[in-house]
Every structure is written in structure tokens, then in C-alpha cells.
Amino acid sequence: MGVCRMNHHRDSETPLASDHATTCTLPEDCGDAALLGRVYPFALVLRLRVLQVVCGISGAVMGTVAAIEERGDVNLGLGVPAGCATVLAAAVSIHTSRGFSGYQPAAASPRMRCARAALWCCACALHAALAVLAAAILSAGEASSTLTVLAGVELGITGVTAAAVLALLWIDCRYDPD
């Protein structure tokens, strides 16, 4: 089965190698990516997706704490839907990825790829709104100390999530031909 394999993945067809480099059995089996010297960084993508899931869960937890602190107001409680949307979008992105046995043609249907993009747009919009609310609370300085700390934490989580989204967007634009 002529596909690119990650050497540290134990497989009946692939021996365990001492380094973690990505190799191909034949250049034509790996497509244009191997010929251009650019192999899709699956391990990095998976790490960034896990970071997005962790940020989503953390954002949802902090949003819940903020909603309790604000006694039901929606302000920083917006972290709950933003975190849930991030976790869902990252899960769909992992599900529709090209797999970790090497670069493969797109496995996701156009409908699923459109749903993935819509979920990321929704998650990014919720995080942008949350960032504006958190920045407003921090700049006003009138909130309780607990609410100020929650605003700072949620702003940090939103920043890390945005950085991971931008990094993955850069990877997709650079390495993914479609």
C-alpha cells in the first residue's frame, strides 16, 4: 500500500525507525507534496487540534464560572457557547482530516467541509465577541476582582484559541493543495 507513513507509527507494513521523520515509499505515491519537499505535518496539526479542544473546554468552564459570578448575565458567560463551538469545530476538523497514515486525498464530502468552515466561523465570531466583552470589563475597571480575573483568563483563552486557528490556517494554506 504505497502511502506516506510516519516512522514512529508501528505498523505491520512499516518498521519502527529510530528517528521521527516522515518518509514515502515512492515519490509518486505521495503526490505533489513529496515532490515539492513539503510533507503535511500531521503531528503538529493534531497537537494544535488538541490545544483547541483544551481551550474550548477551559473557555466553557470559565464561562460557566463567570455566569455564576454575574448571577445569570450573559456577558462573560458567552464563554460557554464559544468553548462548546470550539470543541465541536475541532472535533469535526479532526474527523474530516486526511488521516495520520500519510497524505491522502480529501476524505470529507464537500458538505462536511462546508459544515466545518461554518463551525469555525461561528466559533471565531463567538470568541471575537467574548474578547470585546472581556476587554470592556478590563478597561472599565469597575467590576469585582473575581470578574476582572475571569475576564483576563477568558481573554487569554480566546487569544490562544485564535493563535491556534491562525496557525492551522497557515498550515492548510501552505501544505494542502485543495
JSON list of C-alpha atoms in Angstrom, two decimals:
[
{"chain": "A", "resi": 1, "resn": "MET", "atom": "CA", "xyz": [0.00, 0.00, 0.00]},
{"chain": "A", "resi": 2, "resn": "GLY", "atom": "CA", "xyz": [2.12, 2.90, -1.24]},
{"chain": "A", "resi": 3, "resn": "VAL", "atom": "CA", "xyz": [1.33, 5.82, 1.06]},
{"chain": "A", "resi": 4, "resn": "CYS", "atom": "CA", "xyz": [3.50, 8.02, 3.24]},
{"chain": "A", "resi": 5, "resn": "ARG", "atom": "CA", "xyz": [3.99, 6.64, 6.70]},
{"chain": "A", "resi": 6, "resn": "MET", "atom": "CA", "xyz": [5.23, 8.24, 9.89]},
{"chain": "A", "resi": 7, "resn": "ASN", "atom": "CA", "xyz": [8.16, 6.14, 11.03]},
{"chain": "A", "resi": 8, "resn": "HIS", "atom": "CA", "xyz": [7.28, 6.20, 14.71]},
{"chain": "A", "resi": 9, "resn": "HIS", "atom": "CA", "xyz": [3.90, 4.59, 13.99]},
{"chain": "A", "resi": 10, "resn": "ARG", "atom": "CA", "xyz": [4.20, 0.83, 14.41]},
{"chain": "A", "resi": 11, "resn": "ASP", "atom": "CA", "xyz": [2.50, -0.94, 11.53]},
{"chain": "A", "resi": 12, "resn": "SER", "atom": "CA", "xyz": [2.84, -4.38, 10.03]},
{"chain": "A", "resi": 13, "resn": "GLU", "atom": "CA", "xyz": [3.99, -2.79, 6.78]},
{"chain": "A", "resi": 14, "resn": "THR", "atom": "CA", "xyz": [6.28, -0.15, 8.30]},
{"chain": "A", "resi": 15, "resn": "PRO", "atom": "CA", "xyz": [9.24, -0.98, 10.55]},
{"chain": "A", "resi": 16, "resn": "LEU", "atom": "CA", "xyz": [9.94, 1.12, 13.61]},
{"chain": "A", "resi": 17, "resn": "ALA", "atom": "CA", "xyz": [12.68, 3.66, 12.82]},
{"chain": "A", "resi": 18, "resn": "SER", "atom": "CA", "xyz": [14.94, 5.49, 15.24]},
{"chain": "A", "resi": 19, "resn": "ASP", "atom": "CA", "xyz": [14.01, 8.96, 14.02]},
{"chain": "A", "resi": 20, "resn": "HIS", "atom": "CA", "xyz": [10.60, 10.58, 13.71]},
{"chain": "A", "resi": 21, "resn": "ALA", "atom": "CA", "xyz": [10.98, 11.83, 10.15]},
{"chain": "A", "resi": 22, "resn": "THR", "atom": "CA", "xyz": [8.26, 11.33, 7.59]},
{"chain": "A", "resi": 23, "resn": "THR", "atom": "CA", "xyz": [9.22, 9.25, 4.57]},
{"chain": "A", "resi": 24, "resn": "CYS", "atom": "CA", "xyz": [7.49, 7.95, 1.48]},
{"chain": "A", "resi": 25, "resn": "THR", "atom": "CA", "xyz": [7.98, 4.62, -0.18]},
{"chain": "A", "resi": 26, "resn": "LEU", "atom": "CA", "xyz": [7.90, 6.19, -3.65]},
{"chain": "A", "resi": 27, "resn": "PRO", "atom": "CA", "xyz": [7.63, 9.91, -4.53]},
{"chain": "A", "resi": 28, "resn": "GLU", "atom": "CA", "xyz": [4.72, 9.29, -6.91]},
{"chain": "A", "resi": 29, "resn": "ASP", "atom": "CA", "xyz": [2.81, 7.62, -4.07]},
{"chain": "A", "resi": 30, "resn": "CYS", "atom": "CA", "xyz": [2.89, 10.82, -2.02]},
{"chain": "A", "resi": 31, "resn": "GLY", "atom": "CA", "xyz": [1.80, 13.16, -4.80]},
{"chain": "A", "resi": 32, "resn": "ASP", "atom": "CA", "xyz": [2.96, 16.71, -5.38]},
{"chain": "A", "resi": 33, "resn": "ALA", "atom": "CA", "xyz": [3.64, 17.35, -1.69]},
{"chain": "A", "resi": 34, "resn": "ALA", "atom": "CA", "xyz": [6.60, 14.95, -1.67]},
{"chain": "A", "resi": 35, "resn": "LEU", "atom": "CA", "xyz": [7.92, 16.22, -4.98]},
{"chain": "A", "resi": 36, "resn": "LEU", "atom": "CA", "xyz": [7.94, 19.77, -3.64]},
{"chain": "A", "resi": 37, "resn": "GLY", "atom": "CA", "xyz": [9.65, 18.66, -0.44]},
{"chain": "A", "resi": 38, "resn": "ARG", "atom": "CA", "xyz": [6.60, 19.65, 1.62]},
{"chain": "A", "resi": 39, "resn": "VAL", "atom": "CA", "xyz": [5.05, 16.85, 3.62]},
{"chain": "A", "resi": 40, "resn": "TYR", "atom": "CA", "xyz": [1.89, 17.65, 5.58]},
{"chain": "A", "resi": 41, "resn": "PRO", "atom": "CA", "xyz": [2.79, 18.00, 9.32]},
{"chain": "A", "resi": 42, "resn": "PHE", "atom": "CA", "xyz": [0.15, 15.65, 10.75]},
{"chain": "A", "resi": 43, "resn": "ALA", "atom": "CA", "xyz": [1.64, 15.52, 14.25]},
{"chain": "A", "resi": 44, "resn": "LEU", "atom": "CA", "xyz": [1.72, 19.31, 14.57]},
{"chain": "A", "resi": 45, "resn": "VAL", "atom": "CA", "xyz": [-1.85, 19.58, 13.30]},
{"chain": "A", "resi": 46, "resn": "LEU", "atom": "CA", "xyz": [-3.05, 17.02, 15.84]},
{"chain": "A", "resi": 47, "resn": "ARG", "atom": "CA", "xyz": [-1.29, 18.87, 18.67]},
{"chain": "A", "resi": 48, "resn": "LEU", "atom": "CA", "xyz": [-2.92, 22.14, 17.63]},
{"chain": "A", "resi": 49, "resn": "ARG", "atom": "CA", "xyz": [-6.34, 20.48, 17.42]},
{"chain": "A", "resi": 50, "resn": "VAL", "atom": "CA", "xyz": [-5.88, 19.08, 20.94]},
{"chain": "A", "resi": 51, "resn": "LEU", "atom": "CA", "xyz": [-4.90, 22.59, 22.08]},
{"chain": "A", "resi": 52, "resn": "GLN", "atom": "CA", "xyz": [-8.13, 23.90, 20.56]},
{"chain": "A", "resi": 53, "resn": "VAL", "atom": "CA", "xyz": [-10.17, 21.25, 22.40]},
{"chain": "A", "resi": 54, "resn": "VAL", "atom": "CA", "xyz": [-8.45, 22.09, 25.70]},
{"chain": "A", "resi": 55, "resn": "CYS", "atom": "CA", "xyz": [-9.04, 25.82, 25.14]},
{"chain": "A", "resi": 56, "resn": "GLY", "atom": "CA", "xyz": [-12.67, 25.15, 24.27]},
{"chain": "A", "resi": 57, "resn": "ILE", "atom": "CA", "xyz": [-13.26, 23.13, 27.43]},
{"chain": "A", "resi": 58, "resn": "SER", "atom": "CA", "xyz": [-11.43, 25.71, 29.54]},
{"chain": "A", "resi": 59, "resn": "GLY", "atom": "CA", "xyz": [-13.43, 28.53, 27.96]},
{"chain": "A", "resi": 60, "resn": "ALA", "atom": "CA", "xyz": [-16.71, 26.74, 28.65]},
{"chain": "A", "resi": 61, "resn": "VAL", "atom": "CA", "xyz": [-15.74, 26.14, 32.29]},
{"chain": "A", "resi": 62, "resn": "MET", "atom": "CA", "xyz": [-14.62, 29.76, 32.79]},
{"chain": "A", "resi": 63, "resn": "GLY", "atom": "CA", "xyz": [-17.80, 30.96, 31.06]},
{"chain": "A", "resi": 64, "resn": "THR", "atom": "CA", "xyz": [-19.87, 28.91, 33.49]},
{"chain": "A", "resi": 65, "resn": "VAL", "atom": "CA", "xyz": [-18.00, 30.36, 36.46]},
{"chain": "A", "resi": 66, "resn": "ALA", "atom": "CA", "xyz": [-18.48, 33.86, 35.03]},
{"chain": "A", "resi": 67, "resn": "ALA", "atom": "CA", "xyz": [-22.22, 33.29, 34.52]},
{"chain": "A", "resi": 68, "resn": "ILE", "atom": "CA", "xyz": [-22.50, 32.21, 38.15]},
{"chain": "A", "resi": 69, "resn": "GLU", "atom": "CA", "xyz": [-20.44, 35.21, 39.27]},
{"chain": "A", "resi": 70, "resn": "GLU", "atom": "CA", "xyz": [-22.57, 37.59, 37.20]},
{"chain": "A", "resi": 71, "resn": "ARG", "atom": "CA", "xyz": [-25.76, 35.95, 38.51]},
{"chain": "A", "resi": 72, "resn": "GLY", "atom": "CA", "xyz": [-27.08, 34.90, 35.12]},
{"chain": "A", "resi": 73, "resn": "ASP", "atom": "CA", "xyz": [-25.94, 37.80, 32.94]},
{"chain": "A", "resi": 74, "resn": "VAL", "atom": "CA", "xyz": [-24.67, 36.75, 29.56]},
{"chain": "A", "resi": 75, "resn": "ASN", "atom": "CA", "xyz": [-21.53, 38.93, 29.44]},
{"chain": "A", "resi": 76, "resn": "LEU", "atom": "CA", "xyz": [-18.61, 36.60, 30.17]},
{"chain": "A", "resi": 77, "resn": "GLY", "atom": "CA", "xyz": [-20.99, 33.66, 30.18]},
{"chain": "A", "resi": 78, "resn": "LEU", "atom": "CA", "xyz": [-20.54, 33.85, 26.41]},
{"chain": "A", "resi": 79, "resn": "GLY", "atom": "CA", "xyz": [-17.51, 31.65, 27.08]},
{"chain": "A", "resi": 80, "resn": "VAL", "atom": "CA", "xyz": [-19.84, 28.65, 27.34]},
{"chain": "A", "resi": 81, "resn": "PRO", "atom": "CA", "xyz": [-21.14, 28.72, 23.74]},
{"chain": "A", "resi": 82, "resn": "ALA", "atom": "CA", "xyz": [-17.74, 29.89, 22.45]},
{"chain": "A", "resi": 83, "resn": "GLY", "atom": "CA", "xyz": [-16.00, 26.98, 24.15]},
{"chain": "A", "resi": 84, "resn": "CYS", "atom": "CA", "xyz": [-18.60, 24.44, 23.02]},
{"chain": "A", "resi": 85, "resn": "ALA", "atom": "CA", "xyz": [-18.41, 25.71, 19.43]},
{"chain": "A", "resi": 86, "resn": "THR", "atom": "CA", "xyz": [-14.60, 25.44, 19.54]},
{"chain": "A", "resi": 87, "resn": "VAL", "atom": "CA", "xyz": [-14.69, 21.86, 20.81]},
{"chain": "A", "resi": 88, "resn": "LEU", "atom": "CA", "xyz": [-17.27, 20.89, 18.19]},
{"chain": "A", "resi": 89, "resn": "ALA", "atom": "CA", "xyz": [-15.36, 22.59, 15.35]},
{"chain": "A", "resi": 90, "resn": "ALA", "atom": "CA", "xyz": [-12.07, 20.96, 16.40]},
{"chain": "A", "resi": 91, "resn": "ALA", "atom": "CA", "xyz": [-13.75, 17.56, 16.64]},
{"chain": "A", "resi": 92, "resn": "VAL", "atom": "CA", "xyz": [-15.25, 17.90, 13.17]},
{"chain": "A", "resi": 93, "resn": "SER", "atom": "CA", "xyz": [-11.87, 19.07, 11.86]},
{"chain": "A", "resi": 94, "resn": "ILE", "atom": "CA", "xyz": [-10.16, 16.01, 13.33]},
{"chain": "A", "resi": 95, "resn": "HIS", "atom": "CA", "xyz": [-12.89, 13.76, 11.91]},
{"chain": "A", "resi": 96, "resn": "THR", "atom": "CA", "xyz": [-12.55, 15.24, 8.42]},
{"chain": "A", "resi": 97, "resn": "SER", "atom": "CA", "xyz": [-8.74, 15.38, 8.42]},
{"chain": "A", "resi": 98, "resn": "ARG", "atom": "CA", "xyz": [-6.69, 13.47, 5.89]},
{"chain": "A", "resi": 99, "resn": "GLY", "atom": "CA", "xyz": [-5.73, 10.83, 8.42]},
{"chain": "A", "resi": 100, "resn": "PHE", "atom": "CA", "xyz": [-2.43, 10.06, 10.04]},
{"chain": "A", "resi": 101, "resn": "SER", "atom": "CA", "xyz": [-1.21, 7.29, 7.76]},
{"chain": "A", "resi": 102, "resn": "GLY", "atom": "CA", "xyz": [0.12, 9.82, 5.26]},
{"chain": "A", "resi": 103, "resn": "TYR", "atom": "CA", "xyz": [-1.23, 12.35, 2.83]},
{"chain": "A", "resi": 104, "resn": "GLN", "atom": "CA", "xyz": [-4.43, 11.08, 1.28]},
{"chain": "A", "resi": 105, "resn": "PRO", "atom": "CA", "xyz": [-7.00, 12.67, -0.99]},
{"chain": "A", "resi": 106, "resn": "ALA", "atom": "CA", "xyz": [-9.73, 14.61, 0.76]},
{"chain": "A", "resi": 107, "resn": "ALA", "atom": "CA", "xyz": [-11.90, 12.13, 2.63]},
{"chain": "A", "resi": 108, "resn": "ALA", "atom": "CA", "xyz": [-14.57, 14.62, 3.63]},
{"chain": "A", "resi": 109, "resn": "SER", "atom": "CA", "xyz": [-17.52, 15.36, 1.43]},
{"chain": "A", "resi": 110, "resn": "PRO", "atom": "CA", "xyz": [-17.99, 18.94, 0.25]},
{"chain": "A", "resi": 111, "resn": "ARG", "atom": "CA", "xyz": [-20.99, 19.19, 2.58]},
{"chain": "A", "resi": 112, "resn": "MET", "atom": "CA", "xyz": [-18.90, 18.17, 5.59]},
{"chain": "A", "resi": 113, "resn": "ARG", "atom": "CA", "xyz": [-16.10, 20.57, 4.63]},
{"chain": "A", "resi": 114, "resn": "CYS", "atom": "CA", "xyz": [-18.66, 23.37, 4.38]},
{"chain": "A", "resi": 115, "resn": "ALA", "atom": "CA", "xyz": [-20.04, 22.45, 7.81]},
{"chain": "A", "resi": 116, "resn": "ARG", "atom": "CA", "xyz": [-16.51, 22.51, 9.23]},
{"chain": "A", "resi": 117, "resn": "ALA", "atom": "CA", "xyz": [-15.92, 26.00, 7.84]},
{"chain": "A", "resi": 118, "resn": "ALA", "atom": "CA", "xyz": [-19.28, 27.21, 9.18]},
{"chain": "A", "resi": 119, "resn": "LEU", "atom": "CA", "xyz": [-18.48, 25.83, 12.65]},
{"chain": "A", "resi": 120, "resn": "TRP", "atom": "CA", "xyz": [-15.13, 27.61, 12.68]},
{"chain": "A", "resi": 121, "resn": "CYS", "atom": "CA", "xyz": [-16.75, 30.87, 11.55]},
{"chain": "A", "resi": 122, "resn": "CYS", "atom": "CA", "xyz": [-19.29, 30.56, 14.38]},
{"chain": "A", "resi": 123, "resn": "ALA", "atom": "CA", "xyz": [-16.61, 29.72, 16.95]},
{"chain": "A", "resi": 124, "resn": "CYS", "atom": "CA", "xyz": [-14.38, 32.60, 15.83]},
{"chain": "A", "resi": 125, "resn": "ALA", "atom": "CA", "xyz": [-17.30, 35.05, 15.91]},
{"chain": "A", "resi": 126, "resn": "LEU", "atom": "CA", "xyz": [-18.20, 33.97, 19.44]},
{"chain": "A", "resi": 127, "resn": "HIS", "atom": "CA", "xyz": [-14.58, 34.29, 20.55]},
{"chain": "A", "resi": 128, "resn": "ALA", "atom": "CA", "xyz": [-14.35, 37.76, 18.97]},
{"chain": "A", "resi": 129, "resn": "ALA", "atom": "CA", "xyz": [-17.47, 38.86, 20.85]},
{"chain": "A", "resi": 130, "resn": "LEU", "atom": "CA", "xyz": [-16.10, 37.35, 24.06]},
{"chain": "A", "resi": 131, "resn": "ALA", "atom": "CA", "xyz": [-12.80, 39.19, 23.57]},
{"chain": "A", "resi": 132, "resn": "VAL", "atom": "CA", "xyz": [-14.63, 42.50, 23.14]},
{"chain": "A", "resi": 133, "resn": "LEU", "atom": "CA", "xyz": [-16.70, 41.90, 26.31]},
{"chain": "A", "resi": 134, "resn": "ALA", "atom": "CA", "xyz": [-13.64, 40.83, 28.32]},
{"chain": "A", "resi": 135, "resn": "ALA", "atom": "CA", "xyz": [-11.64, 43.83, 27.13]},
{"chain": "A", "resi": 136, "resn": "ALA", "atom": "CA", "xyz": [-14.53, 46.15, 28.03]},
{"chain": "A", "resi": 137, "resn": "ILE", "atom": "CA", "xyz": [-14.68, 44.71, 31.55]},
{"chain": "A", "resi": 138, "resn": "LEU", "atom": "CA", "xyz": [-10.91, 45.00, 31.95]},
{"chain": "A", "resi": 139, "resn": "SER", "atom": "CA", "xyz": [-10.80, 48.57, 30.66]},
{"chain": "A", "resi": 140, "resn": "ALA", "atom": "CA", "xyz": [-13.78, 49.74, 32.75]},
{"chain": "A", "resi": 141, "resn": "GLY", "atom": "CA", "xyz": [-12.15, 48.62, 36.00]},
{"chain": "A", "resi": 142, "resn": "GLU", "atom": "CA", "xyz": [-15.48, 48.80, 37.85]},
{"chain": "A", "resi": 143, "resn": "ALA", "atom": "CA", "xyz": [-16.06, 45.06, 38.12]},
{"chain": "A", "resi": 144, "resn": "SER", "atom": "CA", "xyz": [-15.31, 42.88, 41.13]},
{"chain": "A", "resi": 145, "resn": "SER", "atom": "CA", "xyz": [-11.83, 41.43, 41.42]},
{"chain": "A", "resi": 146, "resn": "THR", "atom": "CA", "xyz": [-13.17, 37.95, 40.62]},
{"chain": "A", "resi": 147, "resn": "LEU", "atom": "CA", "xyz": [-14.86, 39.19, 37.47]},
{"chain": "A", "resi": 148, "resn": "THR", "atom": "CA", "xyz": [-11.69, 41.03, 36.45]},
{"chain": "A", "resi": 149, "resn": "VAL", "atom": "CA", "xyz": [-9.63, 37.84, 36.83]},
{"chain": "A", "resi": 150, "resn": "LEU", "atom": "CA", "xyz": [-12.25, 35.87, 34.88]},
{"chain": "A", "resi": 151, "resn": "ALA", "atom": "CA", "xyz": [-12.17, 38.46, 32.10]},
{"chain": "A", "resi": 152, "resn": "GLY", "atom": "CA", "xyz": [-8.38, 38.19, 31.93]},
{"chain": "A", "resi": 153, "resn": "VAL", "atom": "CA", "xyz": [-8.46, 34.40, 31.86]},
{"chain": "A", "resi": 154, "resn": "GLU", "atom": "CA", "xyz": [-11.15, 34.29, 29.17]},
{"chain": "A", "resi": 155, "resn": "LEU", "atom": "CA", "xyz": [-9.26, 36.87, 27.11]},
{"chain": "A", "resi": 156, "resn": "GLY", "atom": "CA", "xyz": [-6.14, 34.69, 27.38]},
{"chain": "A", "resi": 157, "resn": "ILE", "atom": "CA", "xyz": [-8.03, 31.55, 26.37]},
{"chain": "A", "resi": 158, "resn": "THR", "atom": "CA", "xyz": [-9.52, 33.41, 23.41]},
{"chain": "A", "resi": 159, "resn": "GLY", "atom": "CA", "xyz": [-6.06, 34.61, 22.37]},
{"chain": "A", "resi": 160, "resn": "VAL", "atom": "CA", "xyz": [-4.56, 31.11, 22.50]},
{"chain": "A", "resi": 161, "resn": "THR", "atom": "CA", "xyz": [-7.53, 29.72, 20.56]},
{"chain": "A", "resi": 162, "resn": "ALA", "atom": "CA", "xyz": [-7.14, 32.42, 17.90]},
{"chain": "A", "resi": 163, "resn": "ALA", "atom": "CA", "xyz": [-3.41, 31.73, 17.63]},
{"chain": "A", "resi": 164, "resn": "ALA", "atom": "CA", "xyz": [-4.07, 28.00, 17.12]},
{"chain": "A", "resi": 165, "resn": "VAL", "atom": "CA", "xyz": [-6.72, 28.75, 14.47]},
{"chain": "A", "resi": 166, "resn": "LEU", "atom": "CA", "xyz": [-4.34, 31.07, 12.62]},
{"chain": "A", "resi": 167, "resn": "ALA", "atom": "CA", "xyz": [-1.51, 28.52, 12.81]},
{"chain": "A", "resi": 168, "resn": "LEU", "atom": "CA", "xyz": [-3.74, 25.80, 11.38]},
{"chain": "A", "resi": 169, "resn": "LEU", "atom": "CA", "xyz": [-5.00, 28.14, 8.68]},
{"chain": "A", "resi": 170, "resn": "TRP", "atom": "CA", "xyz": [-1.39, 28.87, 7.71]},
{"chain": "A", "resi": 171, "resn": "ILE", "atom": "CA", "xyz": [-0.57, 25.13, 7.63]},
{"chain": "A", "resi": 172, "resn": "ASP", "atom": "CA", "xyz": [-3.62, 24.39, 5.48]},
{"chain": "A", "resi": 173, "resn": "CYS", "atom": "CA", "xyz": [-2.81, 27.20, 3.05]},
{"chain": "A", "resi": 174, "resn": "ARG", "atom": "CA", "xyz": [0.79, 26.10, 2.76]},
{"chain": "A", "resi": 175, "resn": "TYR", "atom": "CA", "xyz": [0.51, 22.31, 2.65]},
{"chain": "A", "resi": 176, "resn": "ASP", "atom": "CA", "xyz": [-3.00, 21.43, 1.50]},
{"chain": "A", "resi": 177, "resn": "PRO", "atom": "CA", "xyz": [-3.47, 21.74, -2.26]},
{"chain": "A", "resi": 178, "resn": "ASP", "atom": "CA", "xyz": [-7.27, 21.81, -2.08]}
]
